Amino acid sequence: MAFELPYSLCFLLLLLQLPFSTIAQTYNNISFSSSLTAQEDGNPNWPSPSGEFAFGFRKIGNGGYLLAIWFDQIHEKTIVWSANRNNLVQQGSTIEFSAEGLILTDSATGTQTFISDQTGATGVAYAAMLDTGNLVLATRDSNNLWQSFDHPTDTILPTQTLNQNSTLFAQLTATNYLEGRFMFTLQFDGNLVLYTTSFPLKSTNVDYWSTKTVGSGFQVIFNQSGCIYLTAQNGSILGVISCNATSTQDFYQRATLDYDGVLRHYTYPKSTNTSSHWSTLAFIPPNICTAIVEYTGGGACGFNSLCSHDDEAPMTNCSCPKSYILVDQDDERKGCKQNFVPQRCDKASSETDHFDFQEILYTDWPSGDYEHFKPVNKEWCKQSCLNDCFCAIAIFNDGSGDCWKKGIPISNGKTNSDVKGTALVKIRKENPADPKKKEGLTPILIGSVIMLIGTILVVLIMTYLVIYRIYYRKALVSQLYPVVQGINLKCFTFMELKEATNGFKEELGRGAFATVFKGVLASDNGKCIAVKRLNAMAKENDLEFKAEVSAISRTNHRNLVQLLGFCKEGQHQLLVYEYMSNGSLASFLFGESKPNWYQRKQIALGTARGLLYLHDECSKQIIHCDIKPQNILLDDTFTARIADFGVAKLLKTDQTRTTTRIRGTKGYVAPEWFKSLPVTVKVDVYSYGIVLLEIVCCRKNFEEQALDENQMILADWAYNCYRQKKLHLLLQNVDDDQAMDGIKKLEKYLMIAFWCIQQDPSVRPTIKQVTQMLEGTVEVSVPPNPSSVYVQSK
Ligand SMILES: *[C@@H]1O[C@H](CO)[C@@H](O)[C@H](O)[C@H]1NC(C)=O
Ligand SMILES: *[C@@H]1O[C@H](CO)[C@@H](O)[C@H](O)[C@H]1NC(C)=O
Ligand SMILES: *[C@@H]1O[C@H](CO)[C@@H](O)[C@H](O)[C@H]1NC(C)=O
Ligand SMILES: *[C@@H]1O[C@H](CO)[C@@H](O)[C@H](O)[C@H]1NC(C)=O
Ligand SMILES: *[C@@H]1O[C@H](CO)[C@@H](O)[C@H](O)[C@H]1NC(C)=O
Ligand SMILES: *[C@@H]1O[C@H](CO)[C@@H](O)[C@H](O)[C@H]1NC(C)=O
Ligand SMILES: *[C@@H]1O[C@H](CO)[C@@H](O)[C@H](O)[C@H]1NC(C)=O
């Protein structure tokens, strides 16, 4: 009894203490119902007896928390293992140790995950964080039922072994722990291999280092004295990865498959001070830039990127050629893209003066050539590339006179003193100069001098006008939207938005995938916002989600609703937009106070211009797919602003398609949706046509309470009125005199709408042509009957 009492008291104390403080020094065995909670400050953890390693939650940027093991006595706190790198959990999540094992509970979703899978095993007595960095679950007599060493992430530690079928996955980037683009695996056939993966899948792409060994019972051993080698079943050494008599007494050691695809053996002096850091003892492959040669995938650095290797540098260097920029600032291995408008094929010959070459010595992209010439000289090679709109880069080999032309994307780019070849990268000149070179300046004929001067004058005047226009436009735009800048996209927390919307109280609208709420940003002078809460399954992959969100945020036009920010926390996916004080076009058109003719014209034109921007003018074409009056909002000057673009891409694609399907045939949905024909920008033109009819007639396309049944569907009714020259019948809804005396104008708008709603997408005009017709710069011809495909109207 006297023995038991203090024990249970102690246990009680522990339980009381648990949620509040680290239970650090109290004991080293983790007992049942111990738990840790992910919290903002401090990181409560379970340390190993020596304190060298710790197990607990680590906050990863704003993304959430990683349940991890790390080196706890160095200031980097380098993570060596983690349980949930593909699914970070949110603040308040817990890890609990019970008789069933280690259970991770995500506070955001409530989902529980078993970290340890000692399935079927009974008799778990304790868990312990060992001084080797191994987290174990053991029986009373210290048999390990489960250990983290058997489930490595990207790192192995001294005393750890890898058995056949074990794999290390590199993390995606320096700050993103997601399983990334490279793996190191001891295969079941006995081969020890480094592979690139077809990220985001885990399937292997190309091997860039291997031992080519065959057999069973093989192991990769990282032994106590810091040697890493492959052994056969009988213990004989088949290959050594790294061996240096660096004692684990004096040095921390680890071998990590880094996010750049290199497996490095690192050491860190234990007599640590702030200037200490991890230094590389050995690494494989010797040069990753040249090791990856397969033609699938982007290589070590991504498409169009250049890889350079430096034995001393901590990480492989990826860079973009001049005039190319990273596709994603946060992930340089996504590759590079042209930061200029590429040469147009329909104008290739007239545009040759606008392009030039950047020469990069000792550089090659070995793949992707579509033409080869030999023997030629460098000028010939350049000229050939210049005249060819497909050619983005040419590789010229001075020694052999080879010229390879390549189109983008190209992969495995490398720059290294032993590469034979010069890359000629075609770039657009910043200021395309006068095409005539100096030879042209020694003219003999006075006439040509005069012509030259004349031309220069014209060019000057034009330049002045262009600059004036650009400047003027710019001034206008920045005046209207002082906040807009794609990069200013804000990442909100769910709590912030919950507060801003007063607990999602005031609903502004509701759609198939989302509900929109009004909110007020206290932090931003009480600015009003519209918060769209996605209820459909969005992209699970945070990176893809963010990529789509940032694509949306880069659009900026006076006829689009600007995205201000977003929130993605677990299942909470929200987008934050400017608030539009005059509501939606639907309530304006079909509500009490109807717009006047002038307003309707402006709304029709504004909507067309917004669509034109999405289709033709932004960096990446966006098909809206859901143009309807509910998605066209009106700001305080009643300017039409298109909302909801790009959102379809945030969702899983099949969802959008099937839900659209349900909406019925006579809606805003173009007929090709129902015929599994390819969906092009013309679906938006179709929807726009229906909306245009609604705008000019001020009534819904489908009206059940119509006077008689041939008036129920506006598109059909309007076409009948048009054909029988009885347009005044269409204006019953409009008590605006201006419209009556403008029957001719109305006719023009109807004709444009009928062109837009043609069954055959190829007959419909582009939105650009629509805009020109609305503006009056292009005549509108007589449209065919929109409801007939096969029967040609008279
Ligand atoms: C943990 O518990 C086991 C069994 O109860 C015991 O053998 C072991 O010594 C304990 N370890 C520590 C560090 O207390
Ligand atoms: C490895 O996996 C293969 C099948 O994928 C299996 O046949 C083999 O037994 C496994 N080997 C070991 C050592 O687990
Ligand atoms: C580790 O492996 C190396 C190379 O096989 C060997 O020389 C050394 O003795 C080993 N150290 C231990 C502690 O097993
Ligand atoms: C151990 O196994 C390897 C490969 O399985 C073999 O090449 C070697 O001869 C064996 N050595 C001994 C001593 O059996
Ligand atoms: C072992 O590592 C030390 C640095 O820690 C280095 O100076 C030495 O050259 C290495 N020896 C071998 C054989 O690589
Ligand atoms: C810190 O360690 C480095 C070597 O690891 C040593 O050169 C330096 O003198 C140390 N600094 C202090 C202040 O101890
Ligand atoms: C990376 O490589 C590029 C091109 O070779 C070079 O300009 C740049 O300085 C390198 N960066 C580093 C950090 O080595």
JSON list of C-alpha atoms in Angstrom, two decimals, residues 597 722 725 727-728 731 738-752 779-780 782:
[
{"chain": "A", "resi": 597, "resn": "TRP", "atom": "CA", "xyz": [-31.88, 51.52, -71.40]},
{"chain": "A", "resi": 722, "resn": "TYR", "atom": "CA", "xyz": [-37.76, 39.36, -84.41]},
{"chain": "A", "resi": 725, "resn": "LYS", "atom": "CA", "xyz": [-40.96, 42.20, -86.97]},
{"chain": "A", "resi": 727, "resn": "LEU", "atom": "CA", "xyz": [-40.34, 43.78, -81.43]},
{"chain": "A", "resi": 728, "resn": "HIS", "atom": "CA", "xyz": [-42.67, 45.99, -79.43]},
{"chain": "A", "resi": 731, "resn": "LEU", "atom": "CA", "xyz": [-40.93, 45.47, -74.40]},
{"chain": "A", "resi": 738, "resn": "GLN", "atom": "CA", "xyz": [-36.13, 55.51, -74.45]},
{"chain": "A", "resi": 739, "resn": "ALA", "atom": "CA", "xyz": [-36.39, 51.86, -75.35]},
{"chain": "A", "resi": 740, "resn": "MET", "atom": "CA", "xyz": [-39.52, 52.39, -77.40]},
{"chain": "A", "resi": 741, "resn": "ASP", "atom": "CA", "xyz": [-37.95, 54.93, -79.67]},
{"chain": "A", "resi": 742, "resn": "GLY", "atom": "CA", "xyz": [-34.92, 52.73, -79.90]},
{"chain": "A", "resi": 743, "resn": "ILE", "atom": "CA", "xyz": [-36.54, 49.67, -81.46]},
{"chain": "A", "resi": 744, "resn": "LYS", "atom": "CA", "xyz": [-33.83, 49.71, -84.10]},
{"chain": "A", "resi": 745, "resn": "LYS", "atom": "CA", "xyz": [-31.18, 49.59, -81.38]},
{"chain": "A", "resi": 746, "resn": "LEU", "atom": "CA", "xyz": [-33.02, 46.79, -79.66]},
{"chain": "A", "resi": 747, "resn": "GLU", "atom": "CA", "xyz": [-33.04, 44.85, -82.90]},
{"chain": "A", "resi": 748, "resn": "LYS", "atom": "CA", "xyz": [-29.27, 45.08, -83.10]},
{"chain": "A", "resi": 749, "resn": "TYR", "atom": "CA", "xyz": [-28.84, 43.68, -79.59]},
{"chain": "A", "resi": 750, "resn": "LEU", "atom": "CA", "xyz": [-31.25, 40.85, -80.33]},
{"chain": "A", "resi": 751, "resn": "MET", "atom": "CA", "xyz": [-29.37, 39.96, -83.49]},
{"chain": "A", "resi": 752, "resn": "ILE", "atom": "CA", "xyz": [-26.10, 39.82, -81.57]},
{"chain": "A", "resi": 779, "resn": "GLU", "atom": "CA", "xyz": [-21.86, 45.47, -88.66]},
{"chain": "A", "resi": 780, "resn": "VAL", "atom": "CA", "xyz": [-24.23, 42.79, -87.40]},
{"chain": "A", "resi": 782, "resn": "VAL", "atom": "CA", "xyz": [-28.75, 38.64, -90.16]}
]
